[in-house]
mmCIF file of C-alpha atoms in Angstrom:
data_model
loop_
_atom_site.group_PDB
_atom_site.id
_atom_site.type_symbol
_atom_site.label_atom_id
_atom_site.label_comp_id
_atom_site.label_asym_id
_atom_site.label_seq_id
_atom_site.Cartn_x
_atom_site.Cartn_y
_atom_site.Cartn_z
ATOM 1 C CA MET A 1 0.033 -0.010 0.012
ATOM 2 C CA GLU A 2 1.387 3.332 -1.034
ATOM 3 C CA ASP A 3 0.783 5.441 2.113
ATOM 4 C CA LYS A 4 3.167 8.249 1.799
ATOM 5 C CA LYS A 5 0.474 10.672 0.643
ATOM 6 C CA TYR A 6 -1.658 10.250 3.762
ATOM 7 C CA ALA A 7 -1.486 12.016 7.201
ATOM 8 C CA ALA A 8 -0.274 8.783 8.874
ATOM 9 C CA ASP A 9 1.657 5.681 7.715
ATOM 10 C CA ILE A 10 2.752 2.446 9.333
ATOM 11 C CA ASP A 11 5.905 4.070 10.562
ATOM 12 C CA SER A 12 3.930 6.764 12.444
ATOM 13 C CA ILE A 13 1.455 4.291 13.755
ATOM 14 C CA THR A 14 4.359 1.906 15.027
ATOM 15 C CA LYS A 15 6.068 4.817 16.649
ATOM 16 C CA ALA A 16 2.736 5.945 18.312
ATOM 17 C CA HIS A 17 2.158 2.197 19.509
ATOM 18 C CA ALA A 18 5.527 2.385 21.404
ATOM 19 C CA LEU A 19 5.113 5.839 22.680
ATOM 20 C CA ILE A 20 1.654 5.169 24.186
ATOM 21 C CA LYS A 21 2.176 1.596 25.328
ATOM 22 C CA PRO A 22 2.876 2.509 28.952
ATOM 23 C CA TYR A 23 -0.350 4.581 29.170
ATOM 24 C CA VAL A 24 -2.989 2.747 27.348
ATOM 25 C CA HIS A 25 -4.828 -0.497 28.000
ATOM 26 C CA VAL A 26 -4.571 -3.511 25.592
ATOM 27 C CA THR A 27 -8.310 -3.950 25.291
ATOM 28 C CA PRO A 28 -9.829 -7.455 25.168
ATOM 29 C CA VAL A 29 -11.553 -8.947 22.328
ATOM 30 C CA LEU A 30 -14.939 -10.795 22.875
ATOM 31 C CA SER A 31 -16.924 -13.148 20.824
ATOM 32 C CA SER A 32 -20.227 -14.751 21.132
ATOM 33 C CA GLU A 33 -21.576 -17.894 19.534
ATOM 34 C CA THR A 34 -25.204 -16.494 19.882
ATOM 35 C CA LEU A 35 -24.197 -13.547 17.857
ATOM 36 C CA ASN A 36 -22.122 -15.485 15.534
ATOM 37 C CA SER A 37 -25.238 -17.681 14.707
ATOM 38 C CA ILE A 38 -27.528 -14.628 14.252
ATOM 39 C CA ALA A 39 -24.967 -12.913 11.922
ATOM 40 C CA GLY A 40 -23.909 -16.115 10.167
ATOM 41 C CA LYS A 41 -20.419 -14.984 10.516
ATOM 42 C CA SER A 42 -17.621 -15.230 13.056
ATOM 43 C CA LEU A 43 -17.617 -11.955 14.925
ATOM 44 C CA PHE A 44 -14.724 -10.548 17.185
ATOM 45 C CA PHE A 45 -15.514 -7.399 19.200
ATOM 46 C CA LYS A 46 -12.651 -5.119 20.028
ATOM 47 C CA CYS A 47 -13.757 -3.680 23.399
ATOM 48 C CA GLU A 48 -12.469 -0.091 23.363
ATOM 49 C CA CYS A 49 -15.198 0.700 25.912
ATOM 50 C CA PHE A 50 -12.631 -0.720 28.386
ATOM 51 C CA GLN A 51 -9.989 1.722 27.278
ATOM 52 C CA LYS A 52 -9.011 4.446 29.791
ATOM 53 C CA GLY A 53 -11.612 7.300 29.524
ATOM 54 C CA GLY A 54 -14.027 4.713 28.186
ATOM 55 C CA ALA A 55 -13.275 5.001 24.512
ATOM 56 C CA PHE A 56 -10.555 4.617 21.846
ATOM 57 C CA LYS A 57 -9.965 8.329 21.909
ATOM 58 C CA PHE A 58 -7.454 7.935 24.614
ATOM 59 C CA ARG A 59 -4.997 6.463 22.105
ATOM 60 C CA GLY A 60 -4.845 9.473 19.855
ATOM 61 C CA ALA A 61 -4.950 11.869 22.798
ATOM 62 C CA SER A 62 -1.968 10.096 24.332
ATOM 63 C CA ASN A 63 0.039 10.053 21.157
ATOM 64 C CA ALA A 64 -0.574 13.826 20.622
ATOM 65 C CA ILE A 65 0.223 14.769 24.464
ATOM 66 C CA PHE A 66 3.281 12.592 24.791
ATOM 67 C CA SER A 67 4.896 13.708 21.478
ATOM 68 C CA LEU A 68 4.854 17.328 22.421
ATOM 69 C CA ASP A 69 8.225 18.891 23.276
ATOM 70 C CA GLU A 70 8.695 20.326 26.808
ATOM 71 C CA GLU A 71 8.407 23.793 25.683
ATOM 72 C CA GLN A 72 4.888 23.222 23.968
ATOM 73 C CA ALA A 73 3.653 20.996 26.799
ATOM 74 C CA ALA A 74 4.138 23.507 29.399
ATOM 75 C CA LYS A 75 1.693 25.928 27.813
ATOM 76 C CA GLY A 76 -0.862 23.113 27.796
ATOM 77 C CA VAL A 77 -3.489 21.791 25.075
ATOM 78 C CA VAL A 78 -6.746 23.066 23.914
ATOM 79 C CA THR A 79 -9.497 21.202 21.978
ATOM 80 C CA HIS A 80 -13.220 21.521 21.146
ATOM 81 C CA SER A 81 -15.197 18.306 21.739
ATOM 82 C CA SER A 82 -18.662 17.289 22.721
ATOM 83 C CA GLY A 83 -17.591 13.941 24.010
ATOM 84 C CA ASN A 84 -14.804 11.281 24.305
ATOM 85 C CA HIS A 85 -11.941 13.171 22.704
ATOM 86 C CA ALA A 86 -12.586 15.917 25.481
ATOM 87 C CA ALA A 87 -12.232 13.383 28.275
ATOM 88 C CA ALA A 88 -9.348 11.517 26.763
ATOM 89 C CA LEU A 89 -7.359 14.723 26.183
ATOM 90 C CA ALA A 90 -7.934 15.919 29.811
ATOM 91 C CA LEU A 91 -6.821 12.421 31.134
ATOM 92 C CA ALA A 92 -3.676 12.332 28.984
ATOM 93 C CA ALA A 93 -2.851 15.895 29.930
ATOM 94 C CA LYS A 94 -3.388 15.015 33.699
ATOM 95 C CA LEU A 95 -0.856 11.912 33.239
ATOM 96 C CA ARG A 96 1.706 14.301 31.798
ATOM 97 C CA GLY A 97 0.856 17.014 34.393
ATOM 98 C CA ILE A 98 -0.092 19.854 31.969
ATOM 99 C CA PRO A 99 -3.174 21.921 31.647
ATOM 100 C CA ALA A 100 -6.029 20.955 29.189
ATOM 101 C CA TYR A 101 -8.508 23.601 28.153
ATOM 102 C CA ILE A 102 -11.626 21.945 26.816
ATOM 103 C CA VAL A 103 -14.187 23.769 24.768
ATOM 104 C CA ILE A 104 -17.611 21.999 25.227
ATOM 105 C CA PRO A 105 -20.767 22.811 23.512
ATOM 106 C CA LYS A 106 -23.863 23.200 25.970
ATOM 107 C CA ASN A 107 -25.735 20.261 24.435
ATOM 108 C CA ALA A 108 -22.890 17.751 25.270
ATOM 109 C CA PRO A 109 -23.985 14.494 26.938
ATOM 110 C CA LYS A 110 -23.873 14.945 30.774
ATOM 111 C CA CYS A 111 -21.801 11.692 31.294
ATOM 112 C CA LYS A 112 -19.120 12.908 28.916
ATOM 113 C CA VAL A 113 -18.918 16.375 30.509
ATOM 114 C CA GLU A 114 -18.634 14.588 34.015
ATOM 115 C CA ASN A 115 -15.594 12.627 32.594
ATOM 116 C CA VAL A 116 -13.847 15.885 31.654
ATOM 117 C CA LYS A 117 -14.357 17.245 35.117
ATOM 118 C CA ARG A 118 -13.213 14.019 36.782
ATOM 119 C CA TYR A 119 -9.929 14.095 34.819
ATOM 120 C CA GLY A 120 -9.270 17.692 35.839
ATOM 121 C CA GLY A 121 -9.894 19.319 32.297
ATOM 122 C CA GLN A 122 -10.690 23.197 32.287
ATOM 123 C CA ILE A 123 -14.132 23.489 30.627
ATOM 124 C CA ILE A 124 -15.041 26.474 28.525
ATOM 125 C CA TRP A 125 -18.649 26.490 27.290
ATOM 126 C CA SER A 126 -19.564 27.301 23.790
ATOM 127 C CA GLU A 127 -22.775 27.251 21.650
ATOM 128 C CA ALA A 128 -23.650 23.926 19.888
ATOM 129 C CA THR A 129 -22.596 25.087 16.464
ATOM 130 C CA MET A 130 -19.091 24.148 14.940
ATOM 131 C CA GLN A 131 -18.405 27.857 14.282
ATOM 132 C CA SER A 132 -18.950 28.660 17.936
ATOM 133 C CA ARG A 133 -16.851 25.850 19.120
ATOM 134 C CA GLU A 134 -13.949 26.783 16.788
ATOM 135 C CA GLU A 135 -14.267 30.452 17.500
ATOM 136 C CA THR A 136 -14.233 29.792 21.405
ATOM 137 C CA ALA A 137 -11.192 27.404 21.002
ATOM 138 C CA ASN A 138 -9.297 30.029 18.993
ATOM 139 C CA LYS A 139 -9.927 32.627 21.653
ATOM 140 C CA VAL A 140 -8.444 30.230 24.239
ATOM 141 C CA LEU A 141 -5.427 29.653 22.035
ATOM 142 C CA HIS A 142 -4.685 33.118 21.727
ATOM 143 C CA GLU A 143 -5.111 33.645 25.543
ATOM 144 C CA THR A 144 -3.049 30.686 26.612
ATOM 145 C CA GLY A 145 -0.545 29.933 23.881
ATOM 146 C CA ALA A 146 -1.649 26.269 24.237
ATOM 147 C CA VAL A 147 -1.375 23.711 21.627
ATOM 148 C CA LEU A 148 -4.599 22.907 19.594
ATOM 149 C CA VAL A 149 -5.230 19.059 19.424
ATOM 150 C CA HIS A 150 -8.202 18.624 17.009
ATOM 151 C CA PRO A 151 -10.433 15.765 17.775
ATOM 152 C CA TYR A 152 -9.666 13.895 14.422
ATOM 153 C CA ASN A 153 -8.045 16.132 11.697
ATOM 154 C CA ASP A 154 -4.580 15.759 13.344
ATOM 155 C CA SER A 155 -1.818 13.375 12.064
ATOM 156 C CA ARG A 156 -0.828 12.615 15.627
ATOM 157 C CA ILE A 157 -4.413 11.699 16.446
ATOM 158 C CA ILE A 158 -4.833 9.489 13.394
ATOM 159 C CA SER A 159 -1.564 7.663 14.211
ATOM 160 C CA GLY A 160 -2.652 6.959 17.737
ATOM 161 C CA GLN A 161 -5.981 5.638 16.717
ATOM 162 C CA GLY A 162 -4.150 3.372 14.152
ATOM 163 C CA THR A 163 -2.557 1.504 17.146
ATOM 164 C CA LEU A 164 -5.890 -0.212 17.533
ATOM 165 C CA SER A 165 -5.512 -2.147 14.247
ATOM 166 C CA LEU A 166 -1.898 -3.441 15.254
ATOM 167 C CA GLU A 167 -3.271 -4.609 18.450
ATOM 168 C CA PHE A 168 -6.458 -6.203 16.948
ATOM 169 C CA LEU A 169 -4.578 -8.143 14.140
ATOM 170 C CA ASP A 170 -1.972 -9.256 16.776
ATOM 171 C CA GLN A 171 -4.998 -10.653 18.896
ATOM 172 C CA VAL A 172 -6.976 -12.194 15.917
ATOM 173 C CA PRO A 173 -4.612 -12.638 12.827
ATOM 174 C CA GLN A 174 -7.403 -14.365 10.709
ATOM 175 C CA LEU A 175 -9.619 -11.378 10.490
ATOM 176 C CA ASP A 176 -10.549 -10.738 6.886
ATOM 177 C CA THR A 177 -12.823 -7.673 7.523
ATOM 178 C CA LEU A 178 -13.007 -4.851 9.843
ATOM 179 C CA ILE A 179 -16.070 -2.863 10.533
ATOM 180 C CA VAL A 180 -15.305 0.740 12.187
ATOM 181 C CA PRO A 181 -17.609 3.583 13.175
ATOM 182 C CA ILE A 182 -17.185 6.757 11.115
ATOM 183 C CA SER A 183 -17.808 10.302 11.985
ATOM 184 C CA GLY A 184 -14.733 12.815 11.523
ATOM 185 C CA GLY A 185 -12.708 9.979 10.421
ATOM 186 C CA GLY A 186 -9.767 9.849 12.676
ATOM 187 C CA LEU A 187 -10.396 6.306 14.003
ATOM 188 C CA ILE A 188 -11.109 4.748 10.636
ATOM 189 C CA SER A 189 -8.101 6.509 8.789
ATOM 190 C CA GLY A 190 -5.688 5.339 11.425
ATOM 191 C CA VAL A 191 -7.184 1.703 11.537
ATOM 192 C CA THR A 192 -7.343 1.427 7.701
ATOM 193 C CA ILE A 193 -3.770 2.550 7.177
ATOM 194 C CA GLY A 194 -2.508 0.218 9.945
ATOM 195 C CA ALA A 195 -4.608 -2.771 8.970
ATOM 196 C CA LYS A 196 -3.980 -2.547 5.262
ATOM 197 C CA SER A 197 -0.192 -2.086 5.774
ATOM 198 C CA MET A 198 -0.251 -5.390 7.717
ATOM 199 C CA ASN A 199 -2.617 -7.227 5.474
ATOM 200 C CA PRO A 200 -3.184 -5.515 2.101
ATOM 201 C CA ALA A 201 -6.156 -7.944 1.532
ATOM 202 C CA ILE A 202 -8.065 -6.967 4.550
ATOM 203 C CA ARG A 203 -11.475 -5.266 3.839
ATOM 204 C CA VAL A 204 -12.395 -2.137 5.912
ATOM 205 C CA LEU A 205 -15.964 -1.061 6.010
ATOM 206 C CA ALA A 206 -17.242 2.071 7.706
ATOM 207 C CA ALA A 207 -20.567 2.137 9.661
ATOM 208 C CA GLU A 208 -22.526 5.479 9.671
ATOM 209 C CA PRO A 209 -25.954 6.578 11.000
ATOM 210 C CA LYS A 210 -28.344 7.340 8.193
ATOM 211 C CA GLY A 211 -29.229 10.544 10.054
ATOM 212 C CA ALA A 212 -25.485 11.737 9.699
ATOM 213 C CA ASP A 213 -24.529 10.118 6.507
ATOM 214 C CA ASP A 214 -22.083 12.708 5.221
ATOM 215 C CA ALA A 215 -19.196 10.226 4.865
ATOM 216 C CA ALA A 216 -21.297 7.904 2.664
ATOM 217 C CA GLN A 217 -22.560 10.862 0.563
ATOM 218 C CA SER A 218 -18.956 12.141 0.132
ATOM 219 C CA LYS A 219 -17.674 8.628 -0.912
ATOM 220 C CA ALA A 220 -20.557 8.434 -3.404
ATOM 221 C CA SER A 221 -19.991 11.906 -4.930
ATOM 222 C CA GLY A 222 -16.058 11.885 -4.616
ATOM 223 C CA ARG A 223 -15.817 15.128 -2.555
ATOM 224 C CA ILE A 224 -16.452 16.166 1.071
ATOM 225 C CA ILE A 225 -20.078 16.740 1.689
ATOM 226 C CA THR A 226 -21.197 18.498 4.931
ATOM 227 C CA LEU A 227 -24.665 18.150 6.230
ATOM 228 C CA PRO A 228 -26.454 21.402 7.511
ATOM 229 C CA GLN A 229 -27.801 19.320 10.387
ATOM 230 C CA THR A 230 -27.710 15.656 11.696
ATOM 231 C CA ASP A 231 -30.364 13.599 13.481
ATOM 232 C CA THR A 232 -29.081 10.436 15.255
ATOM 233 C CA ILE A 233 -29.039 8.961 18.729
ATOM 234 C CA ALA A 234 -25.323 8.160 18.135
ATOM 235 C CA ASP A 235 -23.879 11.485 19.329
ATOM 236 C CA GLY A 236 -20.324 10.648 18.804
ATOM 237 C CA LEU A 237 -20.975 10.189 15.029
ATOM 238 C CA ARG A 238 -22.067 13.501 14.126
ATOM 239 C CA ALA A 239 -18.948 15.186 12.885
ATOM 240 C CA SER A 240 -17.853 15.800 9.220
ATOM 241 C CA LEU A 241 -14.758 14.451 7.607
ATOM 242 C CA GLY A 242 -11.505 16.635 7.717
ATOM 243 C CA ASP A 243 -9.100 17.304 4.907
ATOM 244 C CA LEU A 244 -6.636 14.810 6.544
ATOM 245 C CA THR A 245 -9.254 11.920 7.035
ATOM 246 C CA TRP A 246 -11.140 12.204 3.746
ATOM 247 C CA PRO A 247 -8.359 10.959 1.447
ATOM 248 C CA VAL A 248 -7.925 7.890 3.389
ATOM 249 C CA VAL A 249 -11.786 7.255 3.373
ATOM 250 C CA ARG A 250 -11.834 8.145 -0.401
ATOM 251 C CA ASP A 251 -8.948 5.830 -1.502
ATOM 252 C CA LEU A 252 -8.702 3.135 1.150
ATOM 253 C CA VAL A 253 -12.006 2.484 2.905
ATOM 254 C CA ASP A 254 -13.807 -0.213 0.802
ATOM 255 C CA ASP A 255 -17.409 0.888 1.564
ATOM 256 C CA ILE A 256 -19.637 2.631 3.955
ATOM 257 C CA ILE A 257 -22.662 0.899 5.479
ATOM 258 C CA THR A 258 -25.535 3.175 6.815
ATOM 259 C CA VAL A 259 -27.969 2.011 9.423
ATOM 260 C CA ASP A 260 -30.945 3.861 11.148
ATOM 261 C CA ASP A 261 -31.219 4.565 14.764
ATOM 262 C CA LYS A 262 -33.679 1.678 15.324
ATOM 263 C CA GLU A 263 -30.963 -0.793 14.109
ATOM 264 C CA ILE A 264 -28.507 1.040 16.411
ATOM 265 C CA VAL A 265 -30.532 0.649 19.656
ATOM 266 C CA GLU A 266 -31.219 -3.114 18.701
ATOM 267 C CA ALA A 267 -27.477 -3.635 18.286
ATOM 268 C CA MET A 268 -26.907 -1.809 21.796
ATOM 269 C CA ARG A 269 -29.416 -4.227 23.201
ATOM 270 C CA TYR A 270 -27.522 -7.346 21.937
ATOM 271 C CA CYS A 271 -24.385 -5.851 23.348
ATOM 272 C CA TYR A 272 -25.883 -5.445 26.904
ATOM 273 C CA GLU A 273 -27.961 -8.649 26.907
ATOM 274 C CA VAL A 274 -25.644 -11.105 25.031
ATOM 275 C CA LEU A 275 -22.098 -9.770 25.310
ATOM 276 C CA LYS A 276 -22.659 -8.205 28.690
ATOM 277 C CA VAL A 277 -20.940 -5.024 27.620
ATOM 278 C CA ALA A 278 -22.165 -1.517 28.146
ATOM 279 C CA ILE A 279 -21.523 0.550 25.145
ATOM 280 C CA GLU A 280 -22.777 3.961 23.749
ATOM 281 C CA PRO A 281 -24.876 4.157 20.506
ATOM 282 C CA SER A 282 -21.895 5.165 18.473
ATOM 283 C CA GLY A 283 -19.998 2.056 19.764
ATOM 284 C CA ALA A 284 -22.895 -0.360 18.750
ATOM 285 C CA ILE A 285 -22.942 0.772 15.054
ATOM 286 C CA GLY A 286 -20.548 -1.859 13.808
ATOM 287 C CA LEU A 287 -22.691 -4.671 14.996
ATOM 288 C CA ALA A 288 -25.758 -2.936 13.543
ATOM 289 C CA ALA A 289 -23.995 -2.719 10.176
ATOM 290 C CA VAL A 290 -23.119 -6.499 10.142
ATOM 291 C CA LEU A 291 -26.805 -7.393 11.087
ATOM 292 C CA SER A 292 -28.280 -5.130 8.508
ATOM 293 C CA ASP A 293 -29.823 -6.322 5.358
ATOM 294 C CA LYS A 294 -27.633 -4.028 3.237
ATOM 295 C CA PHE A 295 -24.607 -6.151 4.545
ATOM 296 C CA LYS A 296 -26.184 -9.508 4.462
ATOM 297 C CA ARG A 297 -27.565 -9.099 0.960
ATOM 298 C CA ASN A 298 -24.493 -7.673 -0.642
ATOM 299 C CA PRO A 299 -22.778 -10.298 -2.715
ATOM 300 C CA ALA A 300 -19.421 -8.493 -2.691
ATOM 301 C CA TRP A 301 -19.265 -9.232 1.205
ATOM 302 C CA LYS A 302 -20.249 -12.910 0.954
ATOM 303 C CA ASP A 303 -16.613 -14.161 1.672
ATOM 304 C CA SER A 304 -16.223 -11.851 4.610
ATOM 305 C CA ARG A 305 -16.080 -14.682 7.340
ATOM 306 C CA ASN A 306 -13.874 -13.488 10.268
ATOM 307 C CA ILE A 307 -15.134 -9.940 10.985
ATOM 308 C CA GLY A 308 -13.568 -7.549 13.491
ATOM 309 C CA ILE A 309 -16.032 -5.071 14.974
ATOM 310 C CA VAL A 310 -14.732 -2.056 16.950
ATOM 311 C CA LEU A 311 -16.961 -1.267 19.885
ATOM 312 C CA SER A 312 -15.705 2.287 20.097
ATOM 313 C CA GLY A 313 -16.720 3.503 23.323
ATOM 314 C CA GLY A 314 -19.014 3.045 26.392
ATOM 315 C CA ASN A 315 -19.843 6.458 27.726
ATOM 316 C CA VAL A 316 -23.650 6.485 27.681
ATOM 317 C CA ASP A 317 -26.179 8.644 29.380
ATOM 318 C CA LEU A 318 -28.249 5.867 30.978
ATOM 319 C CA GLY A 319 -31.343 8.164 31.358
ATOM 320 C CA VAL A 320 -31.371 8.771 27.619
ATOM 321 C CA LEU A 321 -30.650 5.186 26.962
ATOM 322 C CA TRP A 322 -33.520 3.909 28.903
ATOM 323 C CA GLU A 323 -35.925 6.412 27.167
ATOM 324 C CA SER A 324 -34.762 5.273 23.644
ATOM 325 C CA LEU A 325 -35.265 1.542 24.610
ATOM 326 C CA ASN A 326 -38.656 2.285 25.765
ATOM 327 C CA ASN A 327 -39.804 4.462 22.631
#
């Protein structure tokens, strides 16, 4: 795979793997005969819900924080995020002993805001729009001189997330297909580059909510499409692709499967009831994709037998979850 033209490559991912090893958990892989029989495939679940901070985001955040030189690090880091990246960056900064300024939109899930507070992040509130988030973050940058760490459109983040695929393929070498949630594209970019460097024949599919299907639309039209608004229970999958993640999605991700919220909630139910794993809606979307008619009926994926599914995170507002299950 010719990966020199992308924001990460196997070298940067391998370096990240060595750098963050002392800090991150090697997350377990679970499987279930019940889910295998429902899917008609062998499914392997990479449980990033058991990562520090409750999601895969800690990988990228650790790589970004621990690759800063002393002078940069002393001024701290700033980001804007409604969720798992915010908590991950706050935790990684705490481990390095540097300040983290976190711009959070007022509509962020309560459990994710609590995580940021727990890890000592300094919260600055913004309006829910991306414009307000970015303007507020820029204001903090100018005031503090801190280093901006974007949630996904950052090569350090992409390389850090790519460490997941090195770990997963080490744990389950026979994987022929990976299914990864897609939002801004940091996770799937890193995972795709890492996985295809190790096994060029591996198939990587993205899973995306129908109510936030900008990546599927972008891939179909060959250019980045941004949506005026999104509507999905998967609060972690509402971002748009960045200029660093889009080329990987365009060139290397094999396809994108979209599912509706009802399918996501159903997949969450399976994870709770069968796997006994607490995950957030965004984390359940890979299983939803495998169980969808779109996946099952596509002859191109008939030979996908050993499928790795990334359960990306477990930070869920239980009140909201119970309501959605009862609707």
